[in-house]
Backbone as JSON Lines, residues from 0, in Angstrom:
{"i":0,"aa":"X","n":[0.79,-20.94,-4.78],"ca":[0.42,-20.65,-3.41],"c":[-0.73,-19.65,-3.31]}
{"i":1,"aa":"X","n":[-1.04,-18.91,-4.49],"ca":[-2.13,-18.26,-4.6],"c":[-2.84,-18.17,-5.6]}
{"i":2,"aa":"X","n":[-4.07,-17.98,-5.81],"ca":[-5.03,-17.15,-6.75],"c":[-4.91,-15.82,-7.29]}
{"i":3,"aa":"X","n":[-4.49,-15.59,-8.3],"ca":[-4.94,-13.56,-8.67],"c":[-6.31,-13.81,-8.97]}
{"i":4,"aa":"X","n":[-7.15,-13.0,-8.01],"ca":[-8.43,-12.33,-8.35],"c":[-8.97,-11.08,-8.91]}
{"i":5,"aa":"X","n":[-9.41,-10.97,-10.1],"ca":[-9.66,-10.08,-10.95],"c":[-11.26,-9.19,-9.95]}
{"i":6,"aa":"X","n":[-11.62,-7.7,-10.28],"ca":[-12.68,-7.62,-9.38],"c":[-13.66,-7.22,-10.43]}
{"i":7,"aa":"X","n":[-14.91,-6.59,-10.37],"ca":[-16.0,-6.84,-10.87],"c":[-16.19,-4.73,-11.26]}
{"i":8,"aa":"X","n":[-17.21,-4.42,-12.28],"ca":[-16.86,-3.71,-13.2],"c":[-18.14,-2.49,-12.61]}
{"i":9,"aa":"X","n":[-17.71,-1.65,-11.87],"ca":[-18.95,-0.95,-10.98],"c":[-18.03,0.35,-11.69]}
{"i":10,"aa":"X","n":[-19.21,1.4,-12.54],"ca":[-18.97,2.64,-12.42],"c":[-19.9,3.39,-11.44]}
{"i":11,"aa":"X","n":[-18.94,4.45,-11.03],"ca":[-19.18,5.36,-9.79],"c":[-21.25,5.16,-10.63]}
{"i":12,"aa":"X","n":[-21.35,6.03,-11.2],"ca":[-22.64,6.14,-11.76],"c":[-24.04,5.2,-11.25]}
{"i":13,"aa":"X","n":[-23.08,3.53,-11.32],"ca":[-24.02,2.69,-10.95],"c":[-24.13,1.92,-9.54]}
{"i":14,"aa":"X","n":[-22.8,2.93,-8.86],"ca":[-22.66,2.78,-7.4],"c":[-23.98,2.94,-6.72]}
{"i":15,"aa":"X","n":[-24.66,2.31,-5.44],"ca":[-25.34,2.28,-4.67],"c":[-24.34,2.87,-3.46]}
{"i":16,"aa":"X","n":[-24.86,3.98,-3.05],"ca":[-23.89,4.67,-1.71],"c":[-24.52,3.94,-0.8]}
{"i":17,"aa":"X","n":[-23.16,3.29,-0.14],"ca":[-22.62,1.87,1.12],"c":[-22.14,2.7,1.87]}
{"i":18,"aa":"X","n":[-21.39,1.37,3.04],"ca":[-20.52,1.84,3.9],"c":[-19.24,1.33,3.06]}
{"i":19,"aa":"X","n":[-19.15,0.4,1.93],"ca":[-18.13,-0.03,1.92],"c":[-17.41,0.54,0.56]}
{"i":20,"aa":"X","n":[-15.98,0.79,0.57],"ca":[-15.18,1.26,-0.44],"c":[-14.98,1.0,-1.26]}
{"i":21,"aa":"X","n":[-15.34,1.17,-2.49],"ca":[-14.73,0.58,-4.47],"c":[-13.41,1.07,-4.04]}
{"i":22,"aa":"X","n":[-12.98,0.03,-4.59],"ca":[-11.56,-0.35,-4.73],"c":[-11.03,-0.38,-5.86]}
{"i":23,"aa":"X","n":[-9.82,0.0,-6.74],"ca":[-9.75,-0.35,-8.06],"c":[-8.37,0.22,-8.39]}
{"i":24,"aa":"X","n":[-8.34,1.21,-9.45],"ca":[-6.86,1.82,-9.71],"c":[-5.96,2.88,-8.82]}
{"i":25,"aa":"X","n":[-6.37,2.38,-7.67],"ca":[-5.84,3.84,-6.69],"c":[-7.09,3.95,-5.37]}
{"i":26,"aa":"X","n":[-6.99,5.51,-4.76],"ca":[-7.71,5.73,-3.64],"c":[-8.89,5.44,-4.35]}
{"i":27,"aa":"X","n":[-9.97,4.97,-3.25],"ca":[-11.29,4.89,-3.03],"c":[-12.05,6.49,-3.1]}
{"i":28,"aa":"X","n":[-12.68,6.7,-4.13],"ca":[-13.15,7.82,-4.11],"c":[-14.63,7.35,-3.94]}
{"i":29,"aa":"X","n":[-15.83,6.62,-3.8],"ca":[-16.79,6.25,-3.54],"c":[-16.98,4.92,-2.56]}
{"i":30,"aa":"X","n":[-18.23,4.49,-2.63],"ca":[-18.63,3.67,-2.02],"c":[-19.52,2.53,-2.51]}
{"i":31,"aa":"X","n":[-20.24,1.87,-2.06],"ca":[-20.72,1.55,-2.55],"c":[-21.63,-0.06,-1.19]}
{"i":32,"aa":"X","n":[-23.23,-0.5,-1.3],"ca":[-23.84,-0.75,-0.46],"c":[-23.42,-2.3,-0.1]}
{"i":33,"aa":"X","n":[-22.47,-3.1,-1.12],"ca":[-22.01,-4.42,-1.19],"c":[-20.62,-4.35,-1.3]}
{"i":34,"aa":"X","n":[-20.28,-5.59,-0.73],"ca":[-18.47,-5.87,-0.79],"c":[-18.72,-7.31,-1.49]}
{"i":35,"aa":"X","n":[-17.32,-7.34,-2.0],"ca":[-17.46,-8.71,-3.21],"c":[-15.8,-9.05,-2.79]}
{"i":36,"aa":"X","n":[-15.26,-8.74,-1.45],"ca":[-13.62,-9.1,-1.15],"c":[-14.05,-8.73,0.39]}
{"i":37,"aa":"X","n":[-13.35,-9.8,1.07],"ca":[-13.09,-9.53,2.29],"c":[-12.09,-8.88,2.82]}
{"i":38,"aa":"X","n":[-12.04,-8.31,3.59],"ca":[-10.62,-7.16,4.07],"c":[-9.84,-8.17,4.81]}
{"i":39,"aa":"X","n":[-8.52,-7.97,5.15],"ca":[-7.59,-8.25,5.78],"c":[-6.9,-8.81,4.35]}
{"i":40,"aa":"X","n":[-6.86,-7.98,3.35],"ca":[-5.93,-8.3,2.12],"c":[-5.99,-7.67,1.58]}
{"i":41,"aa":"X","n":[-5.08,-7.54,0.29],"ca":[-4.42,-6.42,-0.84],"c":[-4.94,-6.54,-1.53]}
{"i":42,"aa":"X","n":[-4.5,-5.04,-2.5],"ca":[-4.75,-5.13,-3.94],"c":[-3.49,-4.61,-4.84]}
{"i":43,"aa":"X","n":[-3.59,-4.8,-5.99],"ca":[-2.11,-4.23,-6.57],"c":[-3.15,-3.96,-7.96]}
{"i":44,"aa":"X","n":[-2.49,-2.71,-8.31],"ca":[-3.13,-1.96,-9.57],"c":[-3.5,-3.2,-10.81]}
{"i":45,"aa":"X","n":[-4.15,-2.69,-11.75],"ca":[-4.22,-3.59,-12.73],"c":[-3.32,-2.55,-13.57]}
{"i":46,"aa":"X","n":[-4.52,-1.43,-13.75],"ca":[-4.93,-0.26,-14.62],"c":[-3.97,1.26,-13.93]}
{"i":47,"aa":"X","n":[-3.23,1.72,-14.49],"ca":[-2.66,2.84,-13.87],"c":[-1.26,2.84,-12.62]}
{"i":48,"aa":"X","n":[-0.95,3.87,-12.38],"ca":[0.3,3.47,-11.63],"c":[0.71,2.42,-10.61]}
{"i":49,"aa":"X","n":[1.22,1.66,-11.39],"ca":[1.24,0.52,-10.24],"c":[1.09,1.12,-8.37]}
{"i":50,"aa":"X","n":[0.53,0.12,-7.74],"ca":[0.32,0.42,-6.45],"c":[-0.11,-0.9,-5.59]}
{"i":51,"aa":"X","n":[0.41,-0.88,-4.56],"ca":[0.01,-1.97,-3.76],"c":[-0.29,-1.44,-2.55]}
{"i":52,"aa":"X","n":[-1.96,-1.73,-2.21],"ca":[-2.56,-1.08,-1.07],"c":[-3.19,-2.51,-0.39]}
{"i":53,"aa":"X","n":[-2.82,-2.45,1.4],"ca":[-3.89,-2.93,2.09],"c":[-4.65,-2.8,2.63]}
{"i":54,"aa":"X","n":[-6.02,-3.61,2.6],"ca":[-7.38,-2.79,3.01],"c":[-7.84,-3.87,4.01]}
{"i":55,"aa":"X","n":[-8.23,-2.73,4.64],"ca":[-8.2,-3.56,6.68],"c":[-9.76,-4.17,6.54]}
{"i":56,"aa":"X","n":[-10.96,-3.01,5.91],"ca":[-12.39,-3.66,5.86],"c":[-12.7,-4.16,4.47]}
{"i":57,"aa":"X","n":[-14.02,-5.08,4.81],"ca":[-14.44,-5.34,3.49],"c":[-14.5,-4.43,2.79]}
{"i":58,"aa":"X","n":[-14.69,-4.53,1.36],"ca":[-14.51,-3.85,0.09],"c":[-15.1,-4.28,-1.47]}
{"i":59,"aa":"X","n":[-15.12,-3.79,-2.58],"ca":[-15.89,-3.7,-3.61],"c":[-14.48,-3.69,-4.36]}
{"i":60,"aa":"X","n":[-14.02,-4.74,-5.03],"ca":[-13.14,-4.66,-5.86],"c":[-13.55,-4.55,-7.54]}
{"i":61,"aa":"X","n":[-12.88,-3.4,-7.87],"ca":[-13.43,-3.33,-9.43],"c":[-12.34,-4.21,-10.28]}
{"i":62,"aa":"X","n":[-12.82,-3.83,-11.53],"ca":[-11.51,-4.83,-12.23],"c":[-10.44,-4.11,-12.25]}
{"i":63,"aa":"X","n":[-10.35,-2.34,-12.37],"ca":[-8.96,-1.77,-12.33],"c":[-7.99,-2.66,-11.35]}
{"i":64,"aa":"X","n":[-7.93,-3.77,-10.73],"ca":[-7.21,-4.46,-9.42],"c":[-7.15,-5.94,-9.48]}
{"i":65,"aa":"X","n":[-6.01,-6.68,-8.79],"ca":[-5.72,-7.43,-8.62],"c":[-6.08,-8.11,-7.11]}
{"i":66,"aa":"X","n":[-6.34,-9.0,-6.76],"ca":[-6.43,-8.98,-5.18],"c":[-6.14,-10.47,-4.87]}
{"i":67,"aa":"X","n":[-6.01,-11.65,-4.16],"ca":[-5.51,-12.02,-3.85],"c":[-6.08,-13.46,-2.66]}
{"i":68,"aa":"X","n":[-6.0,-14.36,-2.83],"ca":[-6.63,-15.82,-2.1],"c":[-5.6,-16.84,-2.28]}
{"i":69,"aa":"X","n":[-4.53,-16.93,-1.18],"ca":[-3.72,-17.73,-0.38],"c":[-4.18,-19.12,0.03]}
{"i":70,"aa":"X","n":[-3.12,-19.99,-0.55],"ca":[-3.28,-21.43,0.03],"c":[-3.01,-21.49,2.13]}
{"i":71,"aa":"X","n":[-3.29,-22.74,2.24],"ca":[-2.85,-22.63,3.45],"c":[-1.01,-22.8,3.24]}
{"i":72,"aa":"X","n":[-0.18,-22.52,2.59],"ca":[1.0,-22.73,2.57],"c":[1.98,-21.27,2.65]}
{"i":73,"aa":"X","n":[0.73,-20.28,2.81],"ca":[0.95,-19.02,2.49],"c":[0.33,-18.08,3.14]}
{"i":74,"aa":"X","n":[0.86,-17.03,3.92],"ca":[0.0,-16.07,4.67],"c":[-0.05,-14.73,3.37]}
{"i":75,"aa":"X","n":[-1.33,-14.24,4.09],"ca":[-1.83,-13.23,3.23],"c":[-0.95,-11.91,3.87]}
{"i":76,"aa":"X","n":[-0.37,-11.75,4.5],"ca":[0.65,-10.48,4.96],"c":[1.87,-10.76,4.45]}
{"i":77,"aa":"X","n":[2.17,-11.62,4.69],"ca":[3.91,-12.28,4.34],"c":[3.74,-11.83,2.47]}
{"i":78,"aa":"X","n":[2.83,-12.55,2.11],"ca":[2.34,-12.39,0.65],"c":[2.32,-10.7,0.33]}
{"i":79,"aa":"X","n":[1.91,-9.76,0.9],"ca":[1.86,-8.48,0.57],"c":[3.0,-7.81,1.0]}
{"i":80,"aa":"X","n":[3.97,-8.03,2.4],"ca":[5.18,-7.53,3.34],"c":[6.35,-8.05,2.0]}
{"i":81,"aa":"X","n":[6.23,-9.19,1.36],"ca":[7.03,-9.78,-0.06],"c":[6.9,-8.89,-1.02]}
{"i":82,"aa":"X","n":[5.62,-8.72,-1.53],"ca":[5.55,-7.52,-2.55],"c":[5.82,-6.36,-2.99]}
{"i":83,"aa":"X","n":[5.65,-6.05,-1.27],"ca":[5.79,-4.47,-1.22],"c":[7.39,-4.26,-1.18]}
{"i":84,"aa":"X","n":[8.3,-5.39,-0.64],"ca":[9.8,-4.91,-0.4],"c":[10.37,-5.12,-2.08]}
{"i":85,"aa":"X","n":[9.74,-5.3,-2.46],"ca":[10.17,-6.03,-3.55],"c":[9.38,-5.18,-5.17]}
{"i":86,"aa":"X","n":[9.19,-3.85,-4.76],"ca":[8.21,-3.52,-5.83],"c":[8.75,-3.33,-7.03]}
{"i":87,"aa":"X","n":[10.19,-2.88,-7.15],"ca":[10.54,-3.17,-8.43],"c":[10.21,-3.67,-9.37]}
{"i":88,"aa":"X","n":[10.5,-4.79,-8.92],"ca":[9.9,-5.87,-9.81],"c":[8.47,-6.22,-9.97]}
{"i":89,"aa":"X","n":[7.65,-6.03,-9.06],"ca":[6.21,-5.89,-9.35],"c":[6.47,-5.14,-10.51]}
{"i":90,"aa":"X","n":[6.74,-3.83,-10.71],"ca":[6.37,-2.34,-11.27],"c":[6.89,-3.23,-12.91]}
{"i":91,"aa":"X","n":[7.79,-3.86,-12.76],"ca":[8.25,-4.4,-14.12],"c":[7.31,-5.53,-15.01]}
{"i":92,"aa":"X","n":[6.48,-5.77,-14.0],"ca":[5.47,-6.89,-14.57],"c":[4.41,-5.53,-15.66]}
{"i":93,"aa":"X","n":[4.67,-4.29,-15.61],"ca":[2.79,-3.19,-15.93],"c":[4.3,-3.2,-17.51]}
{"i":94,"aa":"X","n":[3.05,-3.71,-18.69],"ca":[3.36,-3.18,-19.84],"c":[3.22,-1.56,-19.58]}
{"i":95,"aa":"X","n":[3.86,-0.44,-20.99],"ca":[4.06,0.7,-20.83],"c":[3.18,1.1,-21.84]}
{"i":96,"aa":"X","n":[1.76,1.19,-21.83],"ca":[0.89,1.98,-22.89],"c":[1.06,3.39,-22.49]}
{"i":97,"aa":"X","n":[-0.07,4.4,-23.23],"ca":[-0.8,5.29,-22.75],"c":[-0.93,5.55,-21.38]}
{"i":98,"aa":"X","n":[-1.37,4.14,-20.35],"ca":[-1.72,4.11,-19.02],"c":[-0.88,2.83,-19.12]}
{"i":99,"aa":"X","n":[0.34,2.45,-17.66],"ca":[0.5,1.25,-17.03],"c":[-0.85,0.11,-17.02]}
{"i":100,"aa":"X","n":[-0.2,-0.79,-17.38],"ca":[-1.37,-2.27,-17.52],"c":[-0.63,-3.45,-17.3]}
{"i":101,"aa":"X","n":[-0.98,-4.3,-16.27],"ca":[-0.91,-5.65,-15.74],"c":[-1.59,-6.83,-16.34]}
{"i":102,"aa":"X","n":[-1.36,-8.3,-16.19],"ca":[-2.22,-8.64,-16.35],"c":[-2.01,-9.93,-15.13]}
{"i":103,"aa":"X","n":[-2.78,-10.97,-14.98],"ca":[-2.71,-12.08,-14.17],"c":[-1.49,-12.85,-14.37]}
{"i":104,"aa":"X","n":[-1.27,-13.32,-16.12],"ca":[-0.3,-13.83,-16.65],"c":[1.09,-13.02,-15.91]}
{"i":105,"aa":"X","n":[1.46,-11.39,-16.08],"ca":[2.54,-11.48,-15.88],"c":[2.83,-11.27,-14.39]}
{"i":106,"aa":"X","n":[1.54,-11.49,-13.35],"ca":[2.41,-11.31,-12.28],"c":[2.55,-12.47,-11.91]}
{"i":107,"aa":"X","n":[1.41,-13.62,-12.33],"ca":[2.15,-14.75,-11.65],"c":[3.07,-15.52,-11.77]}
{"i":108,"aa":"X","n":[4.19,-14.44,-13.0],"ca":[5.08,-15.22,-13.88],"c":[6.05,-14.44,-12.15]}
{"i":109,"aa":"X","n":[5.87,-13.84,-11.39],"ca":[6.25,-13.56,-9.8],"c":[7.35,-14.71,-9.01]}
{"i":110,"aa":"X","n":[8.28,-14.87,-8.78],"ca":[8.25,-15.55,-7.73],"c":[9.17,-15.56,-6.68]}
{"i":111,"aa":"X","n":[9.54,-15.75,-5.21],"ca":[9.74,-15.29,-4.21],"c":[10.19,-16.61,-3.08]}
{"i":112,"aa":"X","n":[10.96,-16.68,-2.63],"ca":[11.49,-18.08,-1.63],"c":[10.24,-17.68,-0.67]}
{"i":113,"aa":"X","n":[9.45,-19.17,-0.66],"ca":[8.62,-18.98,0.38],"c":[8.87,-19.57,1.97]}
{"i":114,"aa":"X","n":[9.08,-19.44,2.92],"ca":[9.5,-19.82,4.3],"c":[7.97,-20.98,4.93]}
{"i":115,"aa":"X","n":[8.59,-21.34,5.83],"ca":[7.39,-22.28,6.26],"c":[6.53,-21.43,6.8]}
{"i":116,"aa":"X","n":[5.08,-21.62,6.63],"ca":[3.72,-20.59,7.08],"c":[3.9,-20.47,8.41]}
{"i":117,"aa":"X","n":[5.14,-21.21,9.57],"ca":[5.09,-20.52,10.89],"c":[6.09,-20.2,10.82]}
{"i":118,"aa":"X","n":[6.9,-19.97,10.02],"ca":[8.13,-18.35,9.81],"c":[7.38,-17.13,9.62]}
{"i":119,"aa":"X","n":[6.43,-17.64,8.52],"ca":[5.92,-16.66,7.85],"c":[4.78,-15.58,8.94]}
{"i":120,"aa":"X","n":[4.05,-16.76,9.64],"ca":[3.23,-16.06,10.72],"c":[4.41,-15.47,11.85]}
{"i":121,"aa":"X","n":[5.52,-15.68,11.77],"ca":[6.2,-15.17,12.71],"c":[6.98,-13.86,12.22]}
{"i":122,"aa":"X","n":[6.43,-13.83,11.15],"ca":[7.5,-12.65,10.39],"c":[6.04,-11.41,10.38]}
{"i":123,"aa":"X","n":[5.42,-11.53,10.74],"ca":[3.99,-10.71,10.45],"c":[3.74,-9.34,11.58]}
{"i":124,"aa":"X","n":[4.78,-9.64,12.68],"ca":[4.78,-8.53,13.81],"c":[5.78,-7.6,13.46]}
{"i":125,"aa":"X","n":[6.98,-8.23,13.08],"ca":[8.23,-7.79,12.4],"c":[7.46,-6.63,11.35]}
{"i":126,"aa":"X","n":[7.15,-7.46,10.56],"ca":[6.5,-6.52,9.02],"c":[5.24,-5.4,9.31]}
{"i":127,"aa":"X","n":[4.75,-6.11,10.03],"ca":[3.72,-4.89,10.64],"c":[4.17,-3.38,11.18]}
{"i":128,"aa":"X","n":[5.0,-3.86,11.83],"ca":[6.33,-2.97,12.85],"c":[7.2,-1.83,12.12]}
{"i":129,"aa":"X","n":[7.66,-2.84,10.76],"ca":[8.43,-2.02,9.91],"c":[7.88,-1.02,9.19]}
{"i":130,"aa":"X","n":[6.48,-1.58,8.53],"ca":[5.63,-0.7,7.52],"c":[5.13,0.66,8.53]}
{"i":131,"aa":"X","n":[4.57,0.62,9.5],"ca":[4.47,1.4,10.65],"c":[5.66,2.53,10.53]}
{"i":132,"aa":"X","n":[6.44,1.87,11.06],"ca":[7.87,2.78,10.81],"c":[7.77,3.74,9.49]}
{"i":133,"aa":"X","n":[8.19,3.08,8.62],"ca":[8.1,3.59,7.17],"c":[7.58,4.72,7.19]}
{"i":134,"aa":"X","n":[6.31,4.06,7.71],"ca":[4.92,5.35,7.38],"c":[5.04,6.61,8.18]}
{"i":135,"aa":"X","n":[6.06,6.36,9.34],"ca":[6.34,7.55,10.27],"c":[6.97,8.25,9.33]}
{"i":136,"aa":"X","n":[8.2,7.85,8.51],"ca":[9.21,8.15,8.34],"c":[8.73,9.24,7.06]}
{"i":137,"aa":"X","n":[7.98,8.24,6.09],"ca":[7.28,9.74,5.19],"c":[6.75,10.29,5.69]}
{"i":138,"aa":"X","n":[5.35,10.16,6.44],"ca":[4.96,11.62,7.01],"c":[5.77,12.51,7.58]}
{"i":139,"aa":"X","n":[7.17,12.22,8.44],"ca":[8.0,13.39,9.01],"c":[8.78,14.03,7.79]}
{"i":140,"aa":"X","n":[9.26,13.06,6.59],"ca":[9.38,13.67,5.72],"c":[8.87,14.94,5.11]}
{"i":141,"aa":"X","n":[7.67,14.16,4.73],"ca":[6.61,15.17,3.99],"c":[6.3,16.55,4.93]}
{"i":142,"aa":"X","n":[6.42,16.34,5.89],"ca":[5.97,17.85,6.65],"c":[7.75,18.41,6.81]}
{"i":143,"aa":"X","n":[8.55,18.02,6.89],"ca":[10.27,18.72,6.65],"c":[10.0,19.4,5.53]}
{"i":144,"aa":"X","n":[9.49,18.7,4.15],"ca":[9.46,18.76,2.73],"c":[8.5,20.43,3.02]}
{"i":145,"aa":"X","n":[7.25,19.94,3.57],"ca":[6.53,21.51,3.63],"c":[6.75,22.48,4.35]}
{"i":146,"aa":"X","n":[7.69,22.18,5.42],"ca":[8.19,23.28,6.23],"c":[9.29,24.23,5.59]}
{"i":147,"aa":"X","n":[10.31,23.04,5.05],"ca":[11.56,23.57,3.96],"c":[10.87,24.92,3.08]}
{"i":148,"aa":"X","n":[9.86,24.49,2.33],"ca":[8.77,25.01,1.53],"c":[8.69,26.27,2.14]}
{"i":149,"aa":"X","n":[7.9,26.0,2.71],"ca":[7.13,27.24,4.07],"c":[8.35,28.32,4.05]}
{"i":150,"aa":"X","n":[9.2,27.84,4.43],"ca":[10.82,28.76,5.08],"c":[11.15,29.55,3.55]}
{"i":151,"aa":"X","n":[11.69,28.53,2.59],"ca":[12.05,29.41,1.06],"c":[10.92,30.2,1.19]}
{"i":152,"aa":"X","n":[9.94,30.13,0.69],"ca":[8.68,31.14,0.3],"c":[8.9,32.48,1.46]}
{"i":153,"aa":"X","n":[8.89,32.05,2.54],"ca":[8.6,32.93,3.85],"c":[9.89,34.2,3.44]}
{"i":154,"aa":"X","n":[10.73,33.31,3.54],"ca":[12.02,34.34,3.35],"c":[12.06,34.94,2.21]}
{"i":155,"aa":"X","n":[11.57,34.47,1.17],"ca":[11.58,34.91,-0.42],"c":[10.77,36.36,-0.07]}
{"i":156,"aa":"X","n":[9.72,36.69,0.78],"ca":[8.98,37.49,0.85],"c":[8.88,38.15,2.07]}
{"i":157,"aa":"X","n":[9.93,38.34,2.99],"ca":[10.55,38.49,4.48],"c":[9.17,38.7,5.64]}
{"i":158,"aa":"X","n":[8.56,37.49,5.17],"ca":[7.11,37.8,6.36],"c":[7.33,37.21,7.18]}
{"i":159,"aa":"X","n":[8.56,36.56,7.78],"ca":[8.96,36.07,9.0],"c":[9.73,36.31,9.55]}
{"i":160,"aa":"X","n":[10.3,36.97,10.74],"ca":[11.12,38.01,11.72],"c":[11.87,35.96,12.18]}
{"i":161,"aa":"X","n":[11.21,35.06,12.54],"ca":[12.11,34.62,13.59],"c":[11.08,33.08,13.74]}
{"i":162,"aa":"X","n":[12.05,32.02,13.08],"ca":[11.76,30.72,13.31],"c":[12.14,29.85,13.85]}
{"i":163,"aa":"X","n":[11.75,28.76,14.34],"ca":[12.76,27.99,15.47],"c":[11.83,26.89,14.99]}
{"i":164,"aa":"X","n":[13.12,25.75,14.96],"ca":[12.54,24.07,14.97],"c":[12.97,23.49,15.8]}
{"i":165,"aa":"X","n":[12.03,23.09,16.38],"ca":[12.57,21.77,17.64],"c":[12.16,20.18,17.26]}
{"i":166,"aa":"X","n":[13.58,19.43,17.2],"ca":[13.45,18.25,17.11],"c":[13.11,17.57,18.3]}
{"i":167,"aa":"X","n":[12.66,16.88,18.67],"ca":[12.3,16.12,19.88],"c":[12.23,14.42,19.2]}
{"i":168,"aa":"X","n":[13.02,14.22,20.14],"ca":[13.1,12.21,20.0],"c":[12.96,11.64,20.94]}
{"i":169,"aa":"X","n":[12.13,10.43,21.09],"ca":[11.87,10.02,22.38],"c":[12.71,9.02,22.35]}
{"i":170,"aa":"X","n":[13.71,8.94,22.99],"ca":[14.52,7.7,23.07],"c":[14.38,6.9,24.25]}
{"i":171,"aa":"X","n":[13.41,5.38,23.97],"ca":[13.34,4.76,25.42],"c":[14.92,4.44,25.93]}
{"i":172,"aa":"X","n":[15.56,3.96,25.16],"ca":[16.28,2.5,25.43],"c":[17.56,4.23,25.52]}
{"i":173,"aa":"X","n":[17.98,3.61,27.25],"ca":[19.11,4.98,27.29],"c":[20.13,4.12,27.66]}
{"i":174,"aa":"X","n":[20.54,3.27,26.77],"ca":[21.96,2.36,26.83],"c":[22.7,2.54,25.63]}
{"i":175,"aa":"X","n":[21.87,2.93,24.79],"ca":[22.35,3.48,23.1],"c":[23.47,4.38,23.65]}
């Protein structure tokens, strides 16, 4: 139902500064003046800690990455919303060198019950919805995580007389 696409071999060095992002083992730390992948699709690590990122604009895929070209039998979200619930097992496809390493062979040894492409387009608001969520859910984390932080330290060194947290939840639905 799909292609793995391998990406093309740009060091920062021989980057031309673009608008558009090299893509490869992780965050985009440059740019670069050409895209060689169209956005509205993923990538999943080749090279280094496994990761599965989606990238909304075009982009410059290096080879550190995997990326991705769907039959019509297959949506390109459903295809990544699959992956991502499921990373385990991605993560089990990266032999264990020095550095995590993938290759084409073992992910497309992958496979996943596929639904008809208008389940699948119907499952795409759902998944959108959820990942959204998610993403609330670590960031409120992560700032609990630094506040927790904040508080031990603060008190460890009594430079705070008097703290107060307010939770606030917006609850539409008042039938709960």
């Amino acid at each position: 139902v799909c292609k793995i696409v391998g990406g093309s071999c740009l060091p920062k060095k021989e980057a031309v500064i673009g608008k558009y992002k090299v893509v490869g083992g992780g965050i985009s730390s440059y740019t670069h003046s050409s895209y060689n992948r169209i956005g509205g699709n993923f990538v999943i690590t080749r090279v280094g800690t496994p990761m599965i990122q989606w990238i909304v604009e075009d982009f410059f895929q290096t080879e550190n990455a995997f990326s991705f070209d769907v039959n019509d039998l297959c949506s390109t979200s459903y295809l990544y919303y699959t992956l991502k619930e499921n990373f385990e097992l991605v993560a089990r496809m990266y032999e264990r060198t020095a550095q995590p390493i993938t290759t084409k062979g073992r992910l497309s040894n992958l496979e996943f019950p596929l639904p008809p492409i208008h389940v699948q387009n119907t499952l795409d608001p759902l998944f959108t919805h959820i990942s959204t969520l998610k993403s609330s859910i670590l960031e409120w984390e992560n700032k609990m995580q630094t506040l927790i932080k904040d508080l031990g330290n603060a008190s460890l060194s009594h430079s705070i007389k008097k703290q107060s947290i307010q939770l606030i939840f917006d609850n539409t639905d008042e039938d709960d």
